[in-house]
N, CA and C atoms as an extended XYZ file, in Angstrom:
513
Properties=species:S:1:pos:R:3:atomname:S:1:resname:S:1:resid:I:1 pbc="F F F"
N        20.319       11.050      -38.632 N   MET     1
C        19.229       11.363      -37.730 CA  MET     1
C        18.628       10.084      -37.124 C   MET     1
N        18.481        9.039      -37.956 N   ARG     2
C        17.890        7.791      -37.463 CA  ARG     2
C        18.736        7.153      -36.371 C   ARG     2
N        20.034        7.318      -36.447 N   SER     3
C        20.905        6.721      -35.429 CA  SER     3
C        20.805        7.480      -34.106 C   SER     3
N        20.373        8.715      -34.150 N   LYS     4
C        20.232        9.508      -32.929 CA  LYS     4
C        18.892        9.269      -32.236 C   LYS     4
N        17.900        8.787      -32.965 N   LEU     5
C        16.574        8.576      -32.401 CA  LEU     5
C        16.586        7.561      -31.246 C   LEU     5
N        17.222        6.384      -31.409 N   PRO     6
C        17.265        5.449      -30.270 CA  PRO     6
C        18.005        6.033      -29.062 C   PRO     6
N        19.059        6.785      -29.310 N   LEU     7
C        19.801        7.401      -28.221 CA  LEU     7
C        18.923        8.421      -27.499 C   LEU     7
N        18.202        9.226      -28.251 N   LEU     8
C        17.301       10.219      -27.671 CA  LEU     8
C        16.187        9.537      -26.873 C   LEU     8
N        15.640        8.465      -27.418 N   ALA     9
C        14.591        7.716      -26.718 CA  ALA     9
C        15.145        7.125      -25.418 C   ALA     9
N        16.366        6.598      -25.453 N   GLY    10
C        16.990        6.050      -24.248 CA  GLY    10
C        17.201        7.103      -23.173 C   GLY    10
N        17.656        8.269      -23.586 N   VAL    11
C        17.859        9.367      -22.641 CA  VAL    11
C        16.522        9.789      -22.028 C   VAL    11
N        15.478        9.858      -22.844 N   LEU    12
C        14.159       10.230      -22.349 CA  LEU    12
C        13.650        9.210      -21.321 C   LEU    12
N        13.828        7.925      -21.617 N   VAL    13
C        13.403        6.878      -20.686 CA  VAL    13
C        14.159        7.009      -19.367 C   VAL    13
N        15.462        7.225      -19.429 N   LEU    14
C        16.249        7.393      -18.200 CA  LEU    14
C        15.796        8.606      -17.399 C   LEU    14
N        15.480        9.699      -18.084 N   LEU    15
C        14.988       10.887      -17.393 CA  LEU    15
C        13.663       10.604      -16.681 C   LEU    15
N        12.762        9.910      -17.365 N   LEU    16
C        11.466        9.590      -16.761 CA  LEU    16
C        11.617        8.665      -15.560 C   LEU    16
N        12.472        7.662      -15.677 N   VAL    17
C        12.705        6.732      -14.571 CA  VAL    17
C        13.290        7.482      -13.376 C   VAL    17
N        14.285        8.316      -13.620 N   ASN    18
C        14.899        9.059      -12.528 CA  ASN    18
C        13.914       10.046      -11.902 C   ASN    18
N        13.069       10.669      -12.705 N   TRP    19
C        12.040       11.563      -12.180 CA  TRP    19
C        11.113       10.805      -11.226 C   TRP    19
N        10.739        9.589      -11.614 N   SER    20
C         9.887        8.755      -10.767 CA  SER    20
C        10.598        8.389       -9.466 C   SER    20
N        11.866        8.045       -9.550 N   ILE    21
C        12.640        7.678       -8.362 CA  ILE    21
C        12.735        8.856       -7.398 C   ILE    21
N        13.016       10.027       -7.926 N   VAL    22
C        13.114       11.226       -7.086 CA  VAL    22
C        11.776       11.490       -6.389 C   VAL    22
N        10.685       11.305       -7.106 N   GLY    23
C         9.362       11.507       -6.516 CA  GLY    23
C         9.077       10.529       -5.396 C   GLY    23
N         9.434        9.254       -5.593 N   LYS    24
C         9.225        8.236       -4.551 CA  LYS    24
C        10.098        8.517       -3.339 C   LYS    24
N        11.336        8.932       -3.560 N   GLU    25
C        12.220        9.273       -2.437 CA  GLU    25
C        11.658       10.447       -1.647 C   GLU    25
N        11.109       11.436       -2.344 N   ARG    26
C        10.498       12.576       -1.674 CA  ARG    26
C         9.303       12.117       -0.847 C   ARG    26
N         8.499       11.228       -1.405 N   GLN    27
C         7.337       10.719       -0.678 CA  GLN    27
C         7.776        9.972        0.578 C   GLN    27
N         8.847        9.177        0.492 N   LEU    28
C         9.341        8.459        1.663 CA  LEU    28
C         9.877        9.410        2.737 C   LEU    28
N        10.382       10.550        2.325 N   ARG    29
C        10.892       11.543        3.283 CA  ARG    29
C         9.774       12.403        3.864 C   ARG    29
N         8.858       12.842        3.009 N   GLU    30
C         7.907       13.882        3.393 CA  GLU    30
C         6.459       13.428        3.511 C   GLU    30
N         6.144       12.221        3.043 N   GLY    31
C         4.756       11.759        3.072 CA  GLY    31
C         4.231       11.598        4.481 C   GLY    31
N         2.944       11.724        4.622 N   ARG    32
C         2.295       11.575        5.929 CA  ARG    32
C         2.415       10.128        6.389 C   ARG    32
N         2.767        9.924        7.641 N   ILE    33
C         2.923        8.579        8.190 CA  ILE    33
C         1.559        8.026        8.574 C   ILE    33
N         1.295        6.802        8.107 N   VAL    34
C         0.070        6.077        8.420 CA  VAL    34
C         0.450        4.620        8.659 C   VAL    34
N        -0.163        4.015        9.665 N   TYR    35
C         0.058        2.598        9.945 CA  TYR    35
C        -1.180        1.814        9.551 C   TYR    35
N        -0.980        0.758        8.762 N   LEU    36
C        -2.066       -0.160        8.412 CA  LEU    36
C        -1.829       -1.474        9.132 C   LEU    36
N        -2.882       -1.987        9.754 N   GLU    37
C        -2.768       -3.266       10.444 CA  GLU    37
C        -2.586       -4.378        9.424 C   GLU    37
N        -1.626       -5.257        9.704 N   LEU    38
C        -1.281       -6.333        8.785 CA  LEU    38
C        -1.971       -7.637        9.138 C   LEU    38
N        -2.086       -8.465        8.149 N   ALA    39
C        -2.472       -9.854        8.317 CA  ALA    39
C        -1.460      -10.651        7.498 C   ALA    39
N        -0.255      -10.948        8.068 N   PRO    40
C         0.761      -11.677        7.295 CA  PRO    40
C         0.203      -12.979        6.742 C   PRO    40
N         0.648      -13.328        5.540 N   VAL    41
C         0.089      -14.477        4.847 CA  VAL    41
C         1.091      -15.609        4.683 C   VAL    41
N         2.272      -15.325        4.175 N   ASP    42
C         3.217      -16.370        3.810 CA  ASP    42
C         4.643      -15.893        4.064 C   ASP    42
N         5.374      -16.538        4.974 N   PRO    43
C         6.699      -16.031        5.330 CA  PRO    43
C         7.822      -16.358        4.358 C   PRO    43
N         7.620      -17.209        3.362 N   ARG    44
C         8.748      -17.576        2.498 CA  ARG    44
C         8.316      -17.773        1.052 C   ARG    44
N         9.252      -17.537        0.186 N   SER    45
C         9.116      -17.888       -1.216 CA  SER    45
C        10.431      -18.516       -1.631 C   SER    45
N        10.410      -19.775       -1.985 N   LEU    46
C        11.649      -20.457       -2.345 CA  LEU    46
C        12.261      -19.900       -3.621 C   LEU    46
N        11.430      -19.355       -4.506 N   MET    47
C        11.943      -18.822       -5.764 CA  MET    47
C        12.500      -17.408       -5.606 C   MET    47
N        11.991      -16.653       -4.673 N   GLN    48
C        12.374      -15.253       -4.547 CA  GLN    48
C        13.216      -14.950       -3.317 C   GLN    48
N        13.493      -15.925       -2.489 N   GLY    49
C        14.229      -15.650       -1.264 CA  GLY    49
C        13.259      -15.389       -0.137 C   GLY    49
N        13.750      -14.811        0.919 N   ASP    50
C        12.904      -14.565        2.085 CA  ASP    50
C        12.061      -13.318        1.877 C   ASP    50
N        10.799      -13.459        2.176 N   TYR    51
C         9.879      -12.329        2.124 CA  TYR    51
C         8.636      -12.677        2.918 C   TYR    51
N         7.850      -11.667        3.209 N   MET    52
C         6.582      -11.860        3.881 CA  MET    52
C         5.490      -11.336        2.959 C   MET    52
N         4.590      -12.221        2.567 N   ALA    53
C         3.429      -11.780        1.794 CA  ALA    53
C         2.514      -11.028        2.750 C   ALA    53
N         2.005       -9.904        2.309 N   LEU    54
C         1.219       -9.045        3.182 CA  LEU    54
C        -0.231       -8.947        2.739 C   LEU    54
N        -1.088       -8.912        3.719 N   ASN    55
C        -2.491       -8.592        3.536 CA  ASN    55
C        -2.811       -7.573        4.620 C   ASN    55
N        -3.880       -6.836        4.440 N   TYR    56
C        -4.213       -5.765        5.370 CA  TYR    56
C        -5.627       -5.942        5.900 C   TYR    56
N        -5.814       -5.679        7.172 N   LYS    57
C        -7.147       -5.749        7.772 CA  LYS    57
C        -8.112       -4.842        7.012 C   LYS    57
N        -7.640       -3.698        6.598 N   LEU    58
C        -8.448       -2.725        5.870 CA  LEU    58
C        -9.029       -3.308        4.572 C   LEU    58
N        -8.303       -4.259        3.981 N   THR    59
C        -8.751       -4.886        2.734 CA  THR    59
C       -10.130       -5.526        2.900 C   THR    59
N       -10.325       -6.292        3.975 N   ASN    60
C       -11.609       -6.961        4.201 CA  ASN    60
C       -12.735       -5.957        4.407 C   ASN    60
N       -12.439       -4.848        5.056 N   GLU    61
C       -13.458       -3.826        5.291 CA  GLU    61
C       -13.840       -3.121        3.987 C   GLU    61
N       -12.875       -2.926        3.118 N   ILE    62
C       -13.171       -2.331        1.812 CA  ILE    62
C       -14.011       -3.292        0.985 C   ILE    62
N       -13.609       -4.579        0.951 N   TYR    63
C       -14.389       -5.572        0.213 CA  TYR    63
C       -15.842       -5.576        0.672 C   TYR    63
N       -16.061       -5.516        1.977 N   ALA    64
C       -17.425       -5.550        2.512 CA  ALA    64
C       -18.232       -4.319        2.081 C   ALA    64
N       -17.561       -3.191        1.871 N   ALA    65
C       -18.254       -1.949        1.503 CA  ALA    65
C       -18.461       -1.787        0.005 C   ALA    65
N       -17.781       -2.588       -0.814 N   LEU    66
C       -17.918       -2.458       -2.267 CA  LEU    66
C       -19.322       -2.833       -2.725 C   LEU    66
N       -19.805       -2.182       -3.773 N   PRO    67
C       -21.153       -2.486       -4.287 CA  PRO    67
C       -21.274       -3.947       -4.737 C   PRO    67
N       -22.422       -4.512       -4.468 N   LYS    68
C       -22.697       -5.907       -4.831 CA  LYS    68
C       -23.858       -5.949       -5.821 C   LYS    68
N       -23.944       -7.058       -6.584 N   ASP    69
C       -25.096       -7.238       -7.463 CA  ASP    69
C       -26.229       -7.884       -6.656 C   ASP    69
N       -27.319       -8.227       -7.334 N   LYS    70
C       -28.487       -8.766       -6.622 CA  LYS    70
C       -28.207      -10.101       -5.936 C   LYS    70
N       -27.166      -10.826       -6.397 N   ASP    71
C       -26.789      -12.098       -5.775 CA  ASP    71
C       -25.706      -11.933       -4.720 C   ASP    71
N       -25.445      -10.683       -4.339 N   ARG    72
C       -24.465      -10.338       -3.316 CA  ARG    72
C       -23.026      -10.661       -3.737 C   ARG    72
N       -22.768      -10.626       -5.053 N   HIS    73
C       -21.421      -10.763       -5.591 CA  HIS    73
C       -20.946       -9.383       -6.039 C   HIS    73
N       -19.637       -9.199       -6.083 N   TRP    74
C       -19.134       -7.927       -6.602 CA  TRP    74
C       -19.606       -7.757       -8.023 C   TRP    74
N       -19.883       -6.535       -8.362 N   ARG    75
C       -20.253       -6.241       -9.741 CA  ARG    75
C       -19.057       -6.502      -10.651 C   ARG    75
N       -19.306       -6.896      -11.888 N   ARG    76
C       -18.242       -7.217      -12.849 CA  ARG    76
C       -17.282       -6.049      -13.080 C   ARG    76
N       -17.782       -4.815      -13.014 N   ASP    77
C       -16.916       -3.677      -13.269 CA  ASP    77
C       -15.919       -3.426      -12.137 C   ASP    77
N       -16.011       -4.186      -11.061 N   ILE    78
C       -15.105       -4.003       -9.933 CA  ILE    78
C       -13.963       -5.021       -9.962 C   ILE    78
N       -13.947       -5.945      -10.899 N   VAL    79
C       -12.882       -6.936      -10.986 CA  VAL    79
C       -11.545       -6.256      -11.243 C   VAL    79
N       -11.552       -5.164      -11.985 N   SER    80
C       -10.350       -4.379      -12.226 CA  SER    80
C       -10.732       -2.908      -12.137 C   SER    80
N       -10.380       -2.286      -11.019 N   ALA    81
C       -10.784       -0.902      -10.796 CA  ALA    81
C        -9.804       -0.227       -9.851 C   ALA    81
N        -9.825        1.086       -9.843 N   ASP    82
C        -9.073        1.883       -8.883 CA  ASP    82
C       -10.081        2.606       -8.007 C   ASP    82
N        -9.720        2.827       -6.774 N   GLY    83
C       -10.636        3.524       -5.881 CA  GLY    83
C        -9.899        4.186       -4.744 C   GLY    83
N       -10.681        4.845       -3.908 N   LYS    84
C       -10.129        5.505       -2.732 CA  LYS    84
C       -11.003        5.187       -1.530 C   LYS    84
N       -10.352        5.072       -0.388 N   VAL    85
C       -11.033        4.797        0.860 CA  VAL    85
C       -10.680        5.902        1.851 C   VAL    85
N       -11.660        6.282        2.650 N   VAL    86
C       -11.428        7.267        3.703 CA  VAL    86
C       -11.162        6.500        4.997 C   VAL    86
N       -10.049        6.830        5.640 N   VAL    87
C        -9.702        6.210        6.914 CA  VAL    87
C        -9.560        7.304        7.968 C   VAL    87
N        -9.875        6.922        9.188 N   GLY    88
C        -9.640        7.802       10.319 CA  GLY    88
C        -8.334        7.393       10.974 C   GLY    88
N        -7.597        8.357       11.483 N   LEU    89
C        -6.325        8.079       12.141 CA  LEU    89
C        -6.467        8.333       13.633 C   LEU    89
N        -6.026        7.352       14.430 N   ASP    90
C        -6.037        7.570       15.873 CA  ASP    90
C        -4.800        8.366       16.272 C   ASP    90
N        -4.572        8.537       17.554 N   ASP    91
C        -3.458        9.359       18.012 CA  ASP    91
C        -2.089        8.749       17.706 C   ASP    91
N        -2.054        7.465       17.320 N   ARG    92
C        -0.789        6.824       16.921 CA  ARG    92
C        -0.644        6.769       15.402 C   ARG    92
N        -1.571        7.343       14.662 N   ALA    93
C        -1.617        7.353       13.191 CA  ALA    93
C        -1.997        5.989       12.614 C   ALA    93
N        -2.675        5.149       13.404 N   VAL    94
C        -3.185        3.867       12.911 CA  VAL    94
C        -4.494        4.130       12.178 C   VAL    94
N        -4.573        3.633       10.951 N   ALA    95
C        -5.741        3.866       10.097 CA  ALA    95
C        -6.867        2.895       10.438 C   ALA    95
N        -8.078        3.427       10.466 N   ARG    96
C        -9.296        2.638       10.671 CA  ARG    96
C       -10.291        3.011        9.572 C   ARG    96
N       -10.926        1.998        9.006 N   PHE    97
C       -11.894        2.198        7.922 CA  PHE    97
C       -13.026        3.108        8.382 C   PHE    97
N       -13.369        4.077        7.528 N   ARG    98
C       -14.548        4.920        7.762 CA  ARG    98
C       -15.575        4.690        6.662 C   ARG    98
N       -15.130        4.830        5.388 N   ARG    99
C       -16.070        4.684        4.271 CA  ARG    99
C       -15.284        4.694        2.963 C   ARG    99
N       -15.926        4.257        1.905 N   LEU   100
C       -15.361        4.458        0.584 CA  LEU   100
C       -15.498        5.939        0.261 C   LEU   100
N       -14.565        6.467       -0.504 N   GLU   101
C       -14.619        7.894       -0.827 CA  GLU   101
C       -15.903        8.205       -1.583 C   GLU   101
N       -16.558        9.269       -1.163 N   ASN   102
C       -17.817        9.665       -1.790 CA  ASN   102
C       -17.919       11.181       -1.951 C   ASN   102
N       -16.791       11.850       -2.022 N   LYS   103
C       -16.707       13.302       -2.199 CA  LYS   103
C       -17.202       14.086       -0.988 C   LYS   103
N       -17.534       13.394        0.099 N   GLN   104
C       -17.928       14.044        1.342 CA  GLN   104
C       -16.691       14.700        1.959 C   GLN   104
N       -16.858       15.814        2.609 N   SER   105
C       -15.738       16.505        3.244 CA  SER   105
C       -15.081       15.610        4.284 C   SER   105
N       -13.774       15.766        4.390 N   LEU   106
C       -13.018       14.968        5.356 CA  LEU   106
C       -12.994       15.663        6.717 C   LEU   106
N       -13.042       14.850        7.761 N   GLU   107
C       -12.846       15.364        9.118 CA  GLU   107
C       -11.355       15.586        9.330 C   GLU   107
N       -10.988       16.269       10.421 N   LYS   108
C        -9.574       16.562       10.685 CA  LYS   108
C        -8.724       15.303       10.822 C   LYS   108
N        -9.304       14.242       11.352 N   ASP   109
C        -8.536       13.016       11.577 CA  ASP   109
C        -8.648       12.028       10.418 C   ASP   109
N        -9.183       12.426        9.274 N   GLU   110
C        -9.382       11.526        8.140 CA  GLU   110
C        -8.440       11.862        6.984 C   GLU   110
N        -8.039       10.816        6.274 N   ILE   111
C        -7.295       10.989        5.028 CA  ILE   111
C        -7.814        9.967        4.025 C   ILE   111
N        -7.437       10.174        2.774 N   VAL   112
C        -7.854        9.290        1.687 CA  VAL   112
C        -6.659        8.447        1.259 C   VAL   112
N        -6.893        7.134        1.065 N   LEU   113
C        -5.869        6.208        0.581 CA  LEU   113
C        -6.343        5.587       -0.727 C   LEU   113
N        -5.430        5.439       -1.673 N   ARG   114
C        -5.754        4.808       -2.954 CA  ARG   114
C        -5.595        3.295       -2.858 C   ARG   114
N        -6.460        2.583       -3.554 N   TYR   115
C        -6.314        1.133       -3.696 CA  TYR   115
C        -6.590        0.757       -5.137 C   TYR   115
N        -6.177       -0.446       -5.489 N   ARG   116
C        -6.412       -0.974       -6.828 CA  ARG   116
C        -6.984       -2.381       -6.698 C   ARG   116
N        -7.888       -2.703       -7.581 N   ILE   117
C        -8.396       -4.066       -7.659 CA  ILE   117
C        -7.968       -4.613       -9.008 C   ILE   117
N        -7.207       -5.685       -8.981 N   ARG   118
C        -6.734       -6.344      -10.197 CA  ARG   118
C        -7.028       -7.835      -10.076 C   ARG   118
N        -7.733       -8.357      -11.055 N   GLY   119
C        -8.084       -9.773      -11.020 CA  GLY   119
C        -8.911      -10.134       -9.801 C   GLY   119
N        -9.695       -9.191       -9.320 N   GLY   120
C       -10.526       -9.436       -8.149 CA  GLY   120
C        -9.805       -9.307       -6.827 C   GLY   120
N        -8.493       -8.984       -6.842 N   MET   121
C        -7.701       -8.858       -5.616 CA  MET   121
C        -7.438       -7.391       -5.315 C   MET   121
N        -7.749       -6.971       -4.108 N   LEU   122
C        -7.520       -5.595       -3.695 CA  LEU   122
C        -6.074       -5.428       -3.258 C   LEU   122
N        -5.438       -4.357       -3.739 N   LYS   123
C        -4.026       -4.127       -3.452 CA  LYS   123
C        -3.791       -2.691       -3.027 C   LYS   123
N        -2.907       -2.552       -2.052 N   PHE   124
C        -2.389       -1.240       -1.683 CA  PHE   124
C        -1.005       -1.139       -2.302 C   PHE   124
N        -0.117       -0.437       -1.675 N   ALA   125
C         1.210       -0.169       -2.234 CA  ALA   125
C         1.960       -1.435       -2.617 C   ALA   125
N         1.935       -2.428       -1.775 N   THR   126
C         2.670       -3.658       -2.041 CA  THR   126
C         2.000       -4.818       -1.331 C   THR   126
N         2.206       -5.989       -1.850 N   ASN   127
C         1.667       -7.171       -1.191 CA  ASN   127
C         2.785       -8.075       -0.672 C   ASN   127
N         4.011       -7.535       -0.592 N   GLY   128
C         5.123       -8.314       -0.065 CA  GLY   128
C         6.211       -7.429        0.510 C   GLY   128
N         6.906       -7.965        1.502 N   TYR   129
C         8.022       -7.266        2.127 CA  TYR   129
C         9.220       -8.208        2.088 C   TYR   129
N        10.260       -7.818        1.369 N   PHE   130
C        11.444       -8.652        1.214 CA  PHE   130
C        12.482       -8.294        2.262 C   PHE   130
N        13.187       -9.316        2.750 N   PHE   131
C        14.259       -9.093        3.712 CA  PHE   131
C        15.375      -10.087        3.437 C   PHE   131
N        16.528       -9.828        4.061 N   GLN   132
C        17.697      -10.671        3.825 CA  GLN   132
C        17.428      -12.106        4.251 C   GLN   132
N        18.007      -13.025        3.516 N   GLU   133
C        17.873      -14.439        3.824 CA  GLU   133
C        18.300      -14.708        5.258 C   GLU   133
N        17.502      -15.490        5.943 N   GLY   134
C        17.804      -15.852        7.317 CA  GLY   134
C        17.333      -14.844        8.353 C   GLY   134
N        16.686      -13.761        7.938 N   GLN   135
C        16.247      -12.726        8.868 CA  GLN   135
C        14.747      -12.808        9.186 C   GLN   135
N        14.109      -13.897        8.787 N   GLY   136
C        12.662      -14.028        8.967 CA  GLY   136
C        12.193      -13.894       10.402 C   GLY   136
N        12.962      -14.400       11.352 N   LYS   137
C        12.575      -14.330       12.769 CA  LYS   137
C        12.375      -12.877       13.225 C   LYS   137
N        13.152      -11.965       12.659 N   ARG   138
C        13.049      -10.548       13.047 CA  ARG   138
C        11.684       -9.959       12.704 C   ARG   138
N        10.998      -10.550       11.739 N   TYR   139
C         9.745       -9.975       11.241 CA  TYR   139
C         8.505      -10.776       11.636 C   TYR   139
N         8.684      -11.852       12.411 N   GLU   140
C         7.539      -12.678       12.794 CA  GLU   140
C         6.510      -11.920       13.619 C   GLU   140
N         6.954      -10.910       14.353 N   SER   141
C         6.023      -10.158       15.202 CA  SER   141
C         5.408       -8.953       14.479 C   SER   141
N         5.562       -8.883       13.182 N   ALA   142
C         5.013       -7.747       12.417 CA  ALA   142
C         3.492       -7.715       12.525 C   ALA   142
N         2.970       -6.572       12.929 N   ARG   143
C         1.523       -6.378       13.030 CA  ARG   143
C         1.050       -5.141       12.280 C   ARG   143
N         1.992       -4.264       11.921 N   PHE   144
C         1.638       -3.030       11.214 CA  PHE   144
C         2.675       -2.733       10.152 C   PHE   144
N         2.221       -2.121        9.074 N   GLY   145
C         3.118       -1.566        8.083 CA  GLY   145
C         3.072       -0.057        8.211 C   GLY   145
N         4.244        0.558        8.227 N   GLN   146
C         4.281        2.021        8.225 CA  GLN   146
C         4.359        2.467        6.772 C   GLN   146
N         3.420        3.292        6.389 N   PHE   147
C         3.349        3.800        5.030 CA  PHE   147
C         3.557        5.303        5.036 C   PHE   147
N         4.073        5.788        3.926 N   ARG   148
C         4.141        7.217        3.683 CA  ARG   148
C         3.117        7.501        2.601 C   ARG   148
N         2.236        8.453        2.866 N   VAL   149
C         1.119        8.737        1.978 CA  VAL   149
C         1.331       10.074        1.283 C   VAL   149
N         1.210       10.054       -0.029 N   ALA   150
C         1.291       11.271       -0.841 CA  ALA   150
C        -0.058       11.999       -0.765 C   ALA   150
N        -0.090       13.275       -1.132 N   PRO   151
C        -1.352       14.031       -1.102 CA  PRO   151
C        -2.482       13.386       -1.918 C   PRO   151
N        -2.143       12.628       -2.969 N   ASP   152
C        -3.179       11.988       -3.782 CA  ASP   152
C        -3.627       10.640       -3.208 C   ASP   152
N        -3.085       10.241       -2.047 N   GLY   153
C        -3.480        8.989       -1.410 CA  GLY   153
C        -2.627        7.799       -1.778 C   GLY   153
N        -1.624        7.977       -2.627 N   GLU   154
C        -0.732        6.881       -3.010 CA  GLU   154
C         0.129        6.501       -1.805 C   GLU   154
N         0.266        5.195       -1.566 N   LEU   155
C         0.995        4.672       -0.409 CA  LEU   155
C         2.334        4.080       -0.813 C   LEU   155
N         3.335        4.260        0.046 N   LEU   156
C         4.622        3.567       -0.084 CA  LEU   156
C         4.940        2.922        1.261 C   LEU   156
N         5.222        1.633        1.249 N   LEU   157
C         5.588        0.929        2.474 CA  LEU   157
C         6.991        1.338        2.882 C   LEU   157
N         7.144        1.824        4.115 N   ALA   158
C         8.446        2.266        4.612 CA  ALA   158
C         9.092        1.226        5.510 C   ALA   158
N         8.294        0.578        6.384 N   SER   159
C         8.866       -0.386        7.328 CA  SER   159
C         7.757       -1.208        7.963 C   SER   159
N         8.160       -2.279        8.649 N   LEU   160
C         7.231       -3.112        9.405 CA  LEU   160
C         7.428       -2.846       10.887 C   LEU   160
N         6.309       -2.961       11.648 N   HIS   161
C         6.336       -2.648       13.073 CA  HIS   161
C         5.561       -3.691       13.862 C   HIS   161
N         5.922       -3.858       15.146 N   ASP   162
C         5.216       -4.804       16.006 CA  ASP   162
C         3.949       -4.154       16.561 C   ASP   162
N         3.249       -4.866       17.475 N   LYS   163
C         1.989       -4.344       17.983 CA  LYS   163
C         2.144       -3.048       18.772 C   LYS   163
N         3.337       -2.768       19.284 N   GLY   164
C         3.601       -1.513       19.982 CA  GLY   164
C         4.124       -0.425       19.050 C   GLY   164
N         4.105       -0.686       17.745 N   LEU   165
C         4.592        0.209       16.690 CA  LEU   165
C         6.107        0.434       16.768 C   LEU   165
N         6.816       -0.551       17.339 N   HIS   166
C         8.277       -0.496       17.329 CA  HIS   166
C         8.766       -1.055       15.996 C   HIS   166
N         9.677       -0.351       15.382 N   LYS   167
C        10.204       -0.743       14.066 CA  LYS   167
C        10.952       -2.062       14.171 C   LYS   167
N        10.677       -2.954       13.212 N   LEU   168
C        11.360       -4.251       13.156 CA  LEU   168
C        12.492       -4.235       12.153 C   LEU   168
N        13.470       -5.069       12.400 N   GLY   169
C        14.542       -5.267       11.435 CA  GLY   169
C        15.714       -4.332       11.568 C   GLY   169
N        15.627       -3.339       12.429 N   SER   170
C        16.764       -2.444       12.610 CA  SER   170
C        17.460       -2.795       13.916 C   SER   170
N        18.759       -2.695       13.904 N   ASP   171
C        19.521       -3.021       15.114 CA  ASP   171
C        19.671       -1.820       16.015 C   ASP   171
């Protein structure tokens, strides 16, 4: 029986991993499309190959709306927290900050997005976009990330787009 326990545990882990993968693939296929305006930070990492470190305009607006203490610093309980933000979508599905989630009813053009704060840094789905070595020029004009949003507000980055929302990196 003891020799079967590690095998059973391994099978369970594989099932859970595959379940997660199937869920992410479904989200990439069926999730609501939302564009977040980017603020690219760093085009290269010598240790990891070519990638673009990503920041989002929405991040600064969320930081400004977070509760502050009497000295106008973030409260200590916000250094590591999860939250949700309500964004309005224009006719191109570009997200614009409306408010932090407060259980208020959503308007037709509003959706909720999840964010995480870890070590004082606000994060959405990803903070980097990796691409093949030598392909950096293709992504220099990136101004938006296209995300697929699950019903719970979880985001997955699908692609990068220029200011006209044209997909980058595809031939």
